[in-house]
Coordinates of C-alpha atoms and ligand atoms in Angstrom, one line a residue:
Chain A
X1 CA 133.9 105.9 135.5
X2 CA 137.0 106.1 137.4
X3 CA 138.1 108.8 140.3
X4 CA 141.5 109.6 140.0
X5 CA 142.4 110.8 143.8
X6 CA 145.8 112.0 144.6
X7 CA 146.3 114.0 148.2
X8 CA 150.0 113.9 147.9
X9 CA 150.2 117.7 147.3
X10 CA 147.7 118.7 149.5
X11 CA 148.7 116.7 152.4
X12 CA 152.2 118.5 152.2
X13 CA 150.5 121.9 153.2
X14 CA 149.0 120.4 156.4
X15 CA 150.3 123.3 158.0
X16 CA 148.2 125.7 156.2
X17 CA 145.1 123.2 157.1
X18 CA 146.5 122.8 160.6
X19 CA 146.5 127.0 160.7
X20 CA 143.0 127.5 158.9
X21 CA 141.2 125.3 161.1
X22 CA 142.6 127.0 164.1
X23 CA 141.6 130.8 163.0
X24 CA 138.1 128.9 162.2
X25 CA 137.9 127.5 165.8
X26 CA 139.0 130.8 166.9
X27 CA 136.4 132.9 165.1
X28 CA 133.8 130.2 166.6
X29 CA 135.2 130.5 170.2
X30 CA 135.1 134.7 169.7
X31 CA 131.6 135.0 168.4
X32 CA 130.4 132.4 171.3
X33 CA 131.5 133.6 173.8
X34 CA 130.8 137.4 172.8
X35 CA 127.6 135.9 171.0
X36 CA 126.2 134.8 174.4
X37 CA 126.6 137.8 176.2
X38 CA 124.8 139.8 173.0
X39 CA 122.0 137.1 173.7
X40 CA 121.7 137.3 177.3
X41 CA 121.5 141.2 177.1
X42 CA 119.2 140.8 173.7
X43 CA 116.8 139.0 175.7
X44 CA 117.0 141.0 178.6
X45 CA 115.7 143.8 176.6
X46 CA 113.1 142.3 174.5
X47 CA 111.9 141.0 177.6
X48 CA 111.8 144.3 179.4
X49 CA 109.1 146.1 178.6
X50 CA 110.5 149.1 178.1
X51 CA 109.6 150.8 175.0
X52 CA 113.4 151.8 173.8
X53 CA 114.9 148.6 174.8
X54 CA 112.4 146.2 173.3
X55 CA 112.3 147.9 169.7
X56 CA 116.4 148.4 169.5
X57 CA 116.4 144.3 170.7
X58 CA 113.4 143.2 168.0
X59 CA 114.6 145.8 165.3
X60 CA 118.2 144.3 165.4
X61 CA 117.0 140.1 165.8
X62 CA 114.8 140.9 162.6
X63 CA 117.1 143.2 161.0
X64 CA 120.0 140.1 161.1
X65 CA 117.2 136.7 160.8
X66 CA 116.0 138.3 157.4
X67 CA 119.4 139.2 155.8
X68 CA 122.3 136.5 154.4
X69 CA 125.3 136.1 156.5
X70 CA 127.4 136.8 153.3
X71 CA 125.8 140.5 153.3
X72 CA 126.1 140.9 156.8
X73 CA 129.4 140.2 156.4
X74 CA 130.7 142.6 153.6
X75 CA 127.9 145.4 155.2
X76 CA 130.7 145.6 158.2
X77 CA 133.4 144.9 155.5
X78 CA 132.7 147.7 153.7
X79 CA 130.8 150.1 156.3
X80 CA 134.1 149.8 158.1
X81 CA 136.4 150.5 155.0
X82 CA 134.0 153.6 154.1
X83 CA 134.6 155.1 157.2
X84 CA 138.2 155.3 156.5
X85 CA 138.7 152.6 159.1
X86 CA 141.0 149.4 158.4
X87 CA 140.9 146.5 160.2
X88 CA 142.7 143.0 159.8
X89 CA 140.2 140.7 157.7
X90 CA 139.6 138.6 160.9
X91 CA 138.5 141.1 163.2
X92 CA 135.9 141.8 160.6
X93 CA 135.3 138.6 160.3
X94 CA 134.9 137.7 164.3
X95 CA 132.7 141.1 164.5
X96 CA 130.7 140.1 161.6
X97 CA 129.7 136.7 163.0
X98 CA 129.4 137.8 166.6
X99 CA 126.8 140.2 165.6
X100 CA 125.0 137.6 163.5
X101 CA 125.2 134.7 165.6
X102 CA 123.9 137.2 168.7
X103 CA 120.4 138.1 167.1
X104 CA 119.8 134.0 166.9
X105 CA 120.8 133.8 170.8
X106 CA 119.1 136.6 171.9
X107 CA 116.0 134.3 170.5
X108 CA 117.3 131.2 172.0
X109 CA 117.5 132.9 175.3
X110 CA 114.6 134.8 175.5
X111 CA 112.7 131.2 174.8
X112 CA 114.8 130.0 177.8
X113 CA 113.6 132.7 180.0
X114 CA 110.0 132.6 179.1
X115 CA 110.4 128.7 179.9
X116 CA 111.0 129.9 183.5
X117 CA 107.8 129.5 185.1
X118 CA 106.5 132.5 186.7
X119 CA 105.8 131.3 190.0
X120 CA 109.4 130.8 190.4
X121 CA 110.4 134.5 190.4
X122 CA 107.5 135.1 192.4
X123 CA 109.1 132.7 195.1
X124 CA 112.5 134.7 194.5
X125 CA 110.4 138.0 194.7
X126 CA 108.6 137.1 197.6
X127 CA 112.4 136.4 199.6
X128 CA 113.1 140.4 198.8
X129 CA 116.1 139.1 195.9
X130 CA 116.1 141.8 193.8
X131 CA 115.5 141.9 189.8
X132 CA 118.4 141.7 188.5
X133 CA 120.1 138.8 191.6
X134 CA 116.7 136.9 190.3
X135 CA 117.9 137.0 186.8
X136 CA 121.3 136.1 187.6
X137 CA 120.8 133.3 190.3
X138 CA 117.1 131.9 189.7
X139 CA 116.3 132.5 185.9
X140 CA 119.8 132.6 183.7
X141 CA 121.4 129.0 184.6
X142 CA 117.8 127.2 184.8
X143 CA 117.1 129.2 181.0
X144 CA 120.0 128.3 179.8
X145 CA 119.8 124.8 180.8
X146 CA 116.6 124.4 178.8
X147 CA 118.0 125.5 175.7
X148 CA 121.4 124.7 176.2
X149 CA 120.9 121.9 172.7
X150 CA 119.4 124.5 170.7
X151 CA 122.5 126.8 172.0
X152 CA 125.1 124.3 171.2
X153 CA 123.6 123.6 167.3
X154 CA 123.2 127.4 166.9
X155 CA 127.0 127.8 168.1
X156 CA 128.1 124.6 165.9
X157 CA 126.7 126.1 162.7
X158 CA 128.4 129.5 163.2
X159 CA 131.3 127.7 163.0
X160 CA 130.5 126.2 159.8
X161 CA 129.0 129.1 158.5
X162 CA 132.2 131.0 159.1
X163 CA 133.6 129.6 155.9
X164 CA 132.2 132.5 153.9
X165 CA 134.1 134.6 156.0
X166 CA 136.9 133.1 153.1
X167 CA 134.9 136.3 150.9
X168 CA 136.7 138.9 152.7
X169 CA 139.8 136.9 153.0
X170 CA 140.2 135.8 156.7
X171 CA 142.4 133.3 156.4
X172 CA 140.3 130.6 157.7
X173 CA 139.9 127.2 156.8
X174 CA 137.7 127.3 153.4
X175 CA 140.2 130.3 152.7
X176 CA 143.3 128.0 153.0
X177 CA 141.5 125.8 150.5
X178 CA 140.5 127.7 148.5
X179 CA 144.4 128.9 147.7
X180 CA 145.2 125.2 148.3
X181 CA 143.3 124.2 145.2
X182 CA 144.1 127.2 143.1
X183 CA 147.4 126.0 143.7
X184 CA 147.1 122.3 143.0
X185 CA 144.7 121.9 140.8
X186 CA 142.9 119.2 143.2
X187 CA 140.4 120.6 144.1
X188 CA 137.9 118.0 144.7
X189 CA 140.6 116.3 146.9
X190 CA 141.2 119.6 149.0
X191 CA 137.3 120.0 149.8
X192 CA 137.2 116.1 150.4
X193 CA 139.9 117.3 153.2
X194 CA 138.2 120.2 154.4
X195 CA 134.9 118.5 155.0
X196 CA 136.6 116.3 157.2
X197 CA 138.3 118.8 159.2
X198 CA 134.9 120.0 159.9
X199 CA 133.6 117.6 160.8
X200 CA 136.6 117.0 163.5
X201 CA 136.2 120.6 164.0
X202 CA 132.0 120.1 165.2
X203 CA 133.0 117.2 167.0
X204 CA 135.3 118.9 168.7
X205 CA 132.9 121.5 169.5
X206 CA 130.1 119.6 170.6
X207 CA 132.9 117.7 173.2
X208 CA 133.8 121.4 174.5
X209 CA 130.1 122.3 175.3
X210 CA 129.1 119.0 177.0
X211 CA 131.7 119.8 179.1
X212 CA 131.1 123.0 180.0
X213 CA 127.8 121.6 180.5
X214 CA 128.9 119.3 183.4
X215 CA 130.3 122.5 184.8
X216 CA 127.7 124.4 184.5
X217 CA 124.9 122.3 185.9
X218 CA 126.1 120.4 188.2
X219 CA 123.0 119.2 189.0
X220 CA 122.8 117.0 185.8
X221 CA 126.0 115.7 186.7
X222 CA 124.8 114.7 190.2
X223 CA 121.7 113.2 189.0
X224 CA 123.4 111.5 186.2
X225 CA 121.6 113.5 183.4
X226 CA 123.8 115.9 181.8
X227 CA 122.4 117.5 178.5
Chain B
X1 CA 109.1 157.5 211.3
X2 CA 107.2 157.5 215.0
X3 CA 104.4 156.0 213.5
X4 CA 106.3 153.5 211.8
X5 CA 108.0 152.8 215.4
X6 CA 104.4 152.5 217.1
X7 CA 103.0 150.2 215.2
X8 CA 105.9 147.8 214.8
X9 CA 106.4 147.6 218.8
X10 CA 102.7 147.3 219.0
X11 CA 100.5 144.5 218.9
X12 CA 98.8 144.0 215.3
X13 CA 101.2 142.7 212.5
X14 CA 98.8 142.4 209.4
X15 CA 96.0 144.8 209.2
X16 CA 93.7 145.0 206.3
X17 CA 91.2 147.7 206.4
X18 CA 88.4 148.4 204.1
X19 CA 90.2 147.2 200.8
X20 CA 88.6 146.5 197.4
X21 CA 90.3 144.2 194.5
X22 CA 89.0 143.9 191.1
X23 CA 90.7 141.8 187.9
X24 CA 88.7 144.0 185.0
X25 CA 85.2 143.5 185.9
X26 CA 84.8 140.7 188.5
X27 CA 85.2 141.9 191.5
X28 CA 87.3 139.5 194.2
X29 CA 87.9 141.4 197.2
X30 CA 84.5 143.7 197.8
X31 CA 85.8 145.7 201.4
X32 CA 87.9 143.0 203.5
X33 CA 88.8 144.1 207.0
X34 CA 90.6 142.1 209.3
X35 CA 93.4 142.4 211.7
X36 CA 96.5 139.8 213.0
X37 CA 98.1 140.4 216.4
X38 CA 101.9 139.5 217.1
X39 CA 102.1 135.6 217.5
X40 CA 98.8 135.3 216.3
X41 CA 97.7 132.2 214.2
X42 CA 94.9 133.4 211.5
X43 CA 93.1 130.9 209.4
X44 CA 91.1 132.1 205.9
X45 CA 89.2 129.5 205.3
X46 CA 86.0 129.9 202.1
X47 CA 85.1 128.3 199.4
X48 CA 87.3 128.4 195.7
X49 CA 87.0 131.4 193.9
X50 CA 86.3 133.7 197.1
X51 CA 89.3 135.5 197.5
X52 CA 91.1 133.8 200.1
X53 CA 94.6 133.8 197.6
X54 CA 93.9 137.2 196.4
X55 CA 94.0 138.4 200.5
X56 CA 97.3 136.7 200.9
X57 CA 99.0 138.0 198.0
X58 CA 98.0 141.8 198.6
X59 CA 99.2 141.5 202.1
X60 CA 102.9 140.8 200.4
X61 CA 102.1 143.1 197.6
X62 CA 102.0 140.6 194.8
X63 CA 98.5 142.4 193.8
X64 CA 97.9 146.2 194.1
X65 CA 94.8 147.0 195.7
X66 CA 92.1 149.2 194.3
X67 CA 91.3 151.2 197.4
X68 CA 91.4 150.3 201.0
X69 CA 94.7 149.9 203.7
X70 CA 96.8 147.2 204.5
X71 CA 99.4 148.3 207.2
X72 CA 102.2 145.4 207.5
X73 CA 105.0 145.5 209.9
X74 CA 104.2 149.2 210.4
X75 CA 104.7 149.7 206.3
X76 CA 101.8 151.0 204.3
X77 CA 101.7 148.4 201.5
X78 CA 98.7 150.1 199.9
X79 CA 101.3 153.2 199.3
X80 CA 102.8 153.3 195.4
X81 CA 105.8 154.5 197.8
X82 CA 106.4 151.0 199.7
X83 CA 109.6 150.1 200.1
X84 CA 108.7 146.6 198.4
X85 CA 112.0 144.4 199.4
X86 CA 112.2 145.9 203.2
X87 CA 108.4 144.5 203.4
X88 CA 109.7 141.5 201.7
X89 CA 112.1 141.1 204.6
X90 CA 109.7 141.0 206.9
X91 CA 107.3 138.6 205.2
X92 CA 107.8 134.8 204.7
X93 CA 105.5 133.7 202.1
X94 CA 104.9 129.7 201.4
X95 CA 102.7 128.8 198.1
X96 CA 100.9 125.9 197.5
X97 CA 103.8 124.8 194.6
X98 CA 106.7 124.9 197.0
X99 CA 108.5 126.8 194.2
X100 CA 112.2 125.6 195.2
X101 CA 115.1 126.8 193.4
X102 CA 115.2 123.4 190.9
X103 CA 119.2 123.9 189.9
X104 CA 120.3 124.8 193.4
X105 CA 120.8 122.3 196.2
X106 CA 118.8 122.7 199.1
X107 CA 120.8 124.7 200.8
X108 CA 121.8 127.1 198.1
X109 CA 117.9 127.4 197.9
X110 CA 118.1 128.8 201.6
X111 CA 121.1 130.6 201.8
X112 CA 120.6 132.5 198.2
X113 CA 117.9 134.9 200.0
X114 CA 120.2 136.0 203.5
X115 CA 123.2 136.3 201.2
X116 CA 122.2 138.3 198.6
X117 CA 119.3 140.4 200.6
X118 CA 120.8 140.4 203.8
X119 CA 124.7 140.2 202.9
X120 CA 125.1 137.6 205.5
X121 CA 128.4 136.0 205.1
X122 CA 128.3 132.5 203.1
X123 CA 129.1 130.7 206.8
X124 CA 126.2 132.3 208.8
X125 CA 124.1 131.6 206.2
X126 CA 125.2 127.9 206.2
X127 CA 124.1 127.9 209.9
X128 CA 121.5 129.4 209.6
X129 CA 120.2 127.0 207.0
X130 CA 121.3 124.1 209.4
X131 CA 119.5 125.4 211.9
X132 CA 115.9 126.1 210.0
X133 CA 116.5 122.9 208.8
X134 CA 116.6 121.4 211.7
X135 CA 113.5 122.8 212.4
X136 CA 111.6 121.7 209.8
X137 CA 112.8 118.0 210.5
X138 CA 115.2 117.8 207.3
X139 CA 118.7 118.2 207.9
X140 CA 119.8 115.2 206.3
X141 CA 118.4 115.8 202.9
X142 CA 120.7 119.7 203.1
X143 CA 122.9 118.6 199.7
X144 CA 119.8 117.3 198.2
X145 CA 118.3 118.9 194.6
X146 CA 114.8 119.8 195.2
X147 CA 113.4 116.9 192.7
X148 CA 115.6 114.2 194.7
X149 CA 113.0 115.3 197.6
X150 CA 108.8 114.1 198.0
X151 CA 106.3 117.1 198.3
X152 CA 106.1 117.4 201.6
X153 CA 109.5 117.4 201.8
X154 CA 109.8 119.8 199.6
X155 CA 107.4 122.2 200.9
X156 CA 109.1 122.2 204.7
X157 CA 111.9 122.8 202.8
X158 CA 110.3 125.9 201.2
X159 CA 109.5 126.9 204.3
X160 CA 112.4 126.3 205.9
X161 CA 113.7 128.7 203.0
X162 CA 111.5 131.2 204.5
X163 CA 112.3 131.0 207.8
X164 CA 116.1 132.0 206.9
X165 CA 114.9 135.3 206.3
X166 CA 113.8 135.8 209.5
X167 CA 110.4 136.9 208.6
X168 CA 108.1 138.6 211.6
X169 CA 104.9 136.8 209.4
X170 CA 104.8 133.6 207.4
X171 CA 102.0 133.8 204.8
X172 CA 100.9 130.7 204.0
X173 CA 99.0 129.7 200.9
X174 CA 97.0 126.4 200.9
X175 CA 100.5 124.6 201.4
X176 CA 99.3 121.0 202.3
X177 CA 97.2 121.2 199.0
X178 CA 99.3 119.3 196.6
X179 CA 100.1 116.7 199.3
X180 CA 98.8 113.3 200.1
X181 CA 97.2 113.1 204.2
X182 CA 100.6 111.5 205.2
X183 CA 102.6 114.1 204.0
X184 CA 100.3 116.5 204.6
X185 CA 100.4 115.7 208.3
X186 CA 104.6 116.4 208.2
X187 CA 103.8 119.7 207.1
X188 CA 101.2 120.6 209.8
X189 CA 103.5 119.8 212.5
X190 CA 106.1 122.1 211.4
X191 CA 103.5 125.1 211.0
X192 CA 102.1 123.8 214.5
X193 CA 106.0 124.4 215.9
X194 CA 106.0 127.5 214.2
X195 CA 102.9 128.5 216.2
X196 CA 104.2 127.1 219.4
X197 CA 107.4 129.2 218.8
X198 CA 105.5 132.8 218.6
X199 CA 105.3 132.9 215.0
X200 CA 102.6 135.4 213.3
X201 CA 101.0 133.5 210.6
X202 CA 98.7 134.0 208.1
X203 CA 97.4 130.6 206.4
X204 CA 95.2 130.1 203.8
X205 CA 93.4 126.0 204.2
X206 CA 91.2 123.7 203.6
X207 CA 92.0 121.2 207.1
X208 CA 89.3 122.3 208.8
X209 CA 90.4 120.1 211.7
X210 CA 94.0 121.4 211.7
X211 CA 92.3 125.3 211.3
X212 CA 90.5 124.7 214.6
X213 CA 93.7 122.7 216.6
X214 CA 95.9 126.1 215.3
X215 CA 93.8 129.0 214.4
X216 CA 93.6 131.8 217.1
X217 CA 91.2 133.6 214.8
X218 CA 89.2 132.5 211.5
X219 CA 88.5 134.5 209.2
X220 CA 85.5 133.2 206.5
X221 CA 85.7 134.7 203.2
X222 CA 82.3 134.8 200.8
X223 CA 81.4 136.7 197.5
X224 CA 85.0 138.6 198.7
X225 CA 83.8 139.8 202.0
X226 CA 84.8 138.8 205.0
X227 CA 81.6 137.2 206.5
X228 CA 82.1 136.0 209.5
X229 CA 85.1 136.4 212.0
X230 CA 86.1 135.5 215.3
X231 CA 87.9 132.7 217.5
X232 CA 88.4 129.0 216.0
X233 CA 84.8 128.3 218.0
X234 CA 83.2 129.3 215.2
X235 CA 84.3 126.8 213.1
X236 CA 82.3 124.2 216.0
X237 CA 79.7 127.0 216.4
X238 CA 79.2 128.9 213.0
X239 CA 76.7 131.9 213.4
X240 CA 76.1 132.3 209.4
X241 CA 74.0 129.7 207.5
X242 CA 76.6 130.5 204.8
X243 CA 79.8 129.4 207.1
X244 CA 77.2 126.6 208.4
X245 CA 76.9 125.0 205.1
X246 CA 80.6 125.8 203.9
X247 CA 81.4 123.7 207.2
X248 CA 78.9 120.8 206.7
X249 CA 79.6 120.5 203.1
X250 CA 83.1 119.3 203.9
X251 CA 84.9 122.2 201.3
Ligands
LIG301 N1 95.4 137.4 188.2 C1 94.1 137.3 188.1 N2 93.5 137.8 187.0 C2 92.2 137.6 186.8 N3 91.4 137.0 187.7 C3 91.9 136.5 188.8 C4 93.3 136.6 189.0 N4 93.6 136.0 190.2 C5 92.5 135.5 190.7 N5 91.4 135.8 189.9 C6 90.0 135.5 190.1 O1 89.7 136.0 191.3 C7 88.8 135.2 192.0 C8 89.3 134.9 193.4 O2 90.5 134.2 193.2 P1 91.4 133.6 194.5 O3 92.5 132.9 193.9 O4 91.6 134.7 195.4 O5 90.4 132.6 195.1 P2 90.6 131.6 196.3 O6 89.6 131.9 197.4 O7 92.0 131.5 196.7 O8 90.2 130.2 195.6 P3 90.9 128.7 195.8 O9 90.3 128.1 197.0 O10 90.4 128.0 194.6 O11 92.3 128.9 195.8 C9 88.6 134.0 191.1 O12 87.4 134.1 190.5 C10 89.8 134.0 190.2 O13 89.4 133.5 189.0
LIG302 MG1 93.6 130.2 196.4

């Protein structure tokens, strides 16, 4: 058996790769960001106690754990299109991804903040801070710290799973590919390519939040631990 | 308002009156009365399980009582209406686990409370935590995390932490507990400065000889009464067979 590989054609639309993987590493630094602040809030609620708040929060984190991304994906697609809406297909796409990647932090999160040990906001209680100044300044960086691993792999697969944003035609990476191959007629070359730009693409992730990790907990980086 | 304004320039700081505390069925505090004057050191002192902790805490309103008064600062704590973070203000409370802030430095721990609460400005509140510091022996350990510090060390810092608020009571809750006699000791003579300096305290121990050096009064809980009370001579002198044998049994 003999593999015939030729990536002569394909390397000469590097900057079609070079502009996929950006609009992927875009669509991952969107939903993060936007993602976080979903699951900071998410947990918030579920953690409230208030009747409204904690149903909406658990009704929405089952409603988006139980379905596929790829339905998710064309229910905003389509819900938008039906309401006579149009938006370009990477705005859909960022939406689409934010919402989904937001039910998982919200659970994240809310693990983080039960990890918090109650005697701890009794201390910040009993120094008059207020509810929410003892989320902010004695429960969100300490939560966050504890799941901050679980955070950065939940982040790192949204990226990956953004590829099957390529369905509705945001012109992401698996996207450029997939026109790359229809073109070339190397495909198995052309996926050989995008794995690795993946791969480049987690790595380059995973370097972003161990950064932002010696930024945001200083501590580790004065004790010589950072996550 | 006036009454508010009596009882805060007059002489009693803490006063419990009459006040029943039940989890479900057991029954922990069955009719506690007892009073603190201004600069007043009081020691509860009982065996485990008798409410001591359960006292404490409803002083500072971490438990609502089921009938009864408790008068703090002039602020009816028993009353759903309590301003909870003004009697906050005014009450330093110290638990056994220091409870430090573990991502903040030490003196983010202490400034946090007088910047946020108070809105003192970031330099005041630097001095401030200098000075308290100071106070509690441990102003070189000020950029330290809370783990690069021992127990003791961390619970004068807690208190230290406390005293930035200014509190007009410290509530103290079994604090030396956790700690081995040497440190333990480090942490008595900081409460015993407090004392020296006017502070109004409320503690919560097991040193029986470090209750009777301090305590102005003692207050013996049993079955959640209070069942005997007076001047730290009872601790030499115990008038209850029940406060006898607490006594000679060691704890
Ligand atoms: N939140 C709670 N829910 C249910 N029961 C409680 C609670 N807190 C305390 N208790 C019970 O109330 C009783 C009195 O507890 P408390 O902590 O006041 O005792 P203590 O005198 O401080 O004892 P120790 O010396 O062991 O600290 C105990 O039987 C305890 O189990
Ligand atoms: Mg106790």
């Amino acid at each position: 058996m003999k593999i015939n590989l030729d990536f002569g054609a394909i390397l000469e639309r590097w900057p079609s790769f070079v502009s996929g993987a950006i609009m992927t590493l875009e669509l991952a630094v969107i939903a993060t960001v936007l993602g976080t602040a979903i699951g900071v809030l998410g947990a918030i609620a579920r953690r409230s106690g208030h009747p409204v708040a904690t149903r909406v929060a658990a009704f929405y984190v089952e409603s988006i754990r139980n379905t596929p991304l790829l339905v998710q994906i064309f229910l905003v697609y389509f819900g938008l299109a039906s309401l006579g809406v149009k938006f370009p297909a990477f705005t859909v796409a960022a939406a689409a991804l934010t919402i989904n990647v937001g039910a998982y932090t919200t659970e994240i999160i809310r693990a983080g903040f039960d990890a918090i040990p109650k005697a701890q906001i009794e201390a910040a209680e009993g120094l008059a801070l207020s509810k929410p100044q003892i989320y902010w300044h004695v429960v969100m960086l300490p939560a966050i710290e504890k799941v901050y691993p679980a955070l950065t792999s939940q982040f790192v697969l949204l990226m990956l799973a953004s590829s099957v944003t390529s369905q509705i035609s945001a012109e992401e990476l698996t996207a450029v590919a997939n026109y790359i191959q229809s073109d070339t007629y190397r495909a198995f070359e052309t996926y050989i390519l995008v794995a690795i730009a993946y791969v480049a693409l987690s790595l380059v992730m995973r370097a972003g939040f161990y950064g932002l990790g010696l930024v945001m907990f200083p501590r580790r980086r004065r004790l010589g631990t950072p996550l | 308002m006036s009454d508010i304004a009596n009882v805060a320039t007059g002489a009693t700081v803490v006063a419990l009156t009459n006040v029943h505390k039940s989890f479900g069925p057991l029954k922990v505090l069955d009719g506690v009365t007892f009073d603190v004057a201004r600069g007043d050191v009081l020691c509860i002192i009982g065996r485990s399980g008798s409410g001591k902790s359960t006292a404490l805490r409803c002083i500072d309103r971490f438990e609502t009582i089921d009938s009864g008064e408790i008068v703090v600062c002039g602020r009816k704590v028993h009353d759903p209406a309590l301003d909870l973070r003004a009697l906050r203000q005014d009450v330093g409370i110290v638990f056994q686990s220091y409870n430090l802030f573990p991502h903040l430095t030490i003196e983010e721990n202490i400034t946090l409370a007088p910047t946020c609460v108070k809105g003192t400005s970031k330099a005041e509140a630097r001095e401030q935590a200098r000075a308290a510091l100071a106070q509690v022996g441990l102003s070189d350990k000020i950029q330290h995390y809370p783990e690069q510090l021992s127990g003791g060390q961390q619970q004068r810092a807690a208190i230290a932490r406390s005293l930035a608020m200014r509190p007009k009571v410290m509530l103290f809750d079994e604090v030396t507990s956790a700690l081995d006699p040497e440190l333990t000791g480090e942490v008595l003579k900081v409460i015993e400065g407090l004392a020296a300096d006017g502070m109004t305290m409320v503690m919560v121990t097991h040193e029986m000889g470090f209750a009777r050096s301090i305590a102005d009064r003692v207050v013996f809980m049993h079955r959640g009464k209070v069942h005997e009370h007076g001047t730290a001579a009872v601790l030499t002198t115990p008038t209850t067979p029940e406060l006898a044998q607490f006594l000679g049994t060691g704890l």
